[in-house]
Coordinates of N, CA and C in Angstrom, one line a residue:
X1 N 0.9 -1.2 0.0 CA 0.0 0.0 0.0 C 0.9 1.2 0.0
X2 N 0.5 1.8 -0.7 CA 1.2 3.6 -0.9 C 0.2 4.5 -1.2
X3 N 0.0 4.9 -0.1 CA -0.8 6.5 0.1 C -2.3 6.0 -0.4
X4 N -2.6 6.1 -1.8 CA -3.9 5.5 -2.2 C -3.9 4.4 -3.3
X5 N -2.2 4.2 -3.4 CA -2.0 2.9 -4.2 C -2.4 1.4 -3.4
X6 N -2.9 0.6 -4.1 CA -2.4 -0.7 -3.7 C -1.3 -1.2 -5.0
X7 N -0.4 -1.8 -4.5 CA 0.3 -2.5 -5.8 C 0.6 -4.1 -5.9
X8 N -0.1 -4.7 -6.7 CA -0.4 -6.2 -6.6 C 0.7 -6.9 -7.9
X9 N 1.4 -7.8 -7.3 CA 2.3 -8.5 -8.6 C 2.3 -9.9 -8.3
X10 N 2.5 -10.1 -9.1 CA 2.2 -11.8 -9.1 C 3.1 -12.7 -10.7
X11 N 3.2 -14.1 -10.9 CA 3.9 -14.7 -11.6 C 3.0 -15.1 -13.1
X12 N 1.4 -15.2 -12.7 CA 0.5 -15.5 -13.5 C -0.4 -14.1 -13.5
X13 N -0.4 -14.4 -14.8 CA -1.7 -13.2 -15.1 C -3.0 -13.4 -14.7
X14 N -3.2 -15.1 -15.1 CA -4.8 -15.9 -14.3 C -4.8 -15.0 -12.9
X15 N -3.9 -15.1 -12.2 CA -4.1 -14.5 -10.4 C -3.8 -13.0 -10.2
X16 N -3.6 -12.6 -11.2 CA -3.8 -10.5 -10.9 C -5.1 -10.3 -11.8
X17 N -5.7 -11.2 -12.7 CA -6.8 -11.3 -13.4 C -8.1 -11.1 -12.3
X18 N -7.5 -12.7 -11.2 CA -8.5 -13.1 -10.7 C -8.6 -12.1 -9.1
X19 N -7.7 -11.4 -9.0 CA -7.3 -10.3 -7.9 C -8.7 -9.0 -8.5
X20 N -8.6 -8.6 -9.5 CA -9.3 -7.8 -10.7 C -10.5 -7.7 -10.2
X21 N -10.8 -9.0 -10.4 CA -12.4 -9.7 -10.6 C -12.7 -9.4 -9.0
X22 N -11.8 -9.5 -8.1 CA -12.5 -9.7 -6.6 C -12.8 -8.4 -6.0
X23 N -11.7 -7.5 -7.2 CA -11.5 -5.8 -6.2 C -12.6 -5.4 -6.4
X24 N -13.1 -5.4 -7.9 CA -14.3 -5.4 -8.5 C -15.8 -5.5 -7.8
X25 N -15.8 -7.0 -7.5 CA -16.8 -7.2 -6.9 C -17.6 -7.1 -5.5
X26 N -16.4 -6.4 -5.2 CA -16.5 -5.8 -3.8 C -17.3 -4.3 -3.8
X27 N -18.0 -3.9 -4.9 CA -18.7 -2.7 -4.9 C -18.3 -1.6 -4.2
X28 N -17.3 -1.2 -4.0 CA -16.8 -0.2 -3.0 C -17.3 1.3 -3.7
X29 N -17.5 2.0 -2.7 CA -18.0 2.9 -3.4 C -16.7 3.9 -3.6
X30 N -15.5 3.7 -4.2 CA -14.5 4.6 -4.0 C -14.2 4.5 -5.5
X31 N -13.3 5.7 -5.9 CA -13.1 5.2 -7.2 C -11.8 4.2 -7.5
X32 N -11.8 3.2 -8.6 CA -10.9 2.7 -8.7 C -10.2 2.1 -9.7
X33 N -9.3 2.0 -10.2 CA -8.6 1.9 -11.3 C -8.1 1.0 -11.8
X34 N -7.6 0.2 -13.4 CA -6.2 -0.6 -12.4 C -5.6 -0.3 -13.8
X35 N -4.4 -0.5 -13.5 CA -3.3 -0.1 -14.3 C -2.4 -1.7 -14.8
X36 N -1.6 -1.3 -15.9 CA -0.9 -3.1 -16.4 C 0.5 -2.5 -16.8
X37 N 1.1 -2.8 -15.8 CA 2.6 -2.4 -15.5 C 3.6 -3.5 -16.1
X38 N 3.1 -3.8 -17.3 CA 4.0 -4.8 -17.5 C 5.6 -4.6 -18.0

């Protein structure tokens, strides 16, 4: 976590895919982004 970052890495794309799908689904009412740092 940094400031209003989260920053998520991983080996498979399937599990920052499936990271995606969950931040998602969580309806937060904040705004949110994601970015592909590859």
């Amino acid at each position: 976590i940094r400031g209003e970052e989260v920053r998520v890495s991983g080996k498979s794309i399937d599990d920052l895919q499936e990271c995606i799908r969950l931040v998602k689904g969580l309806n937060l009412e904040l705004p949110i982004s994601f970015k592909n740092l590859k």
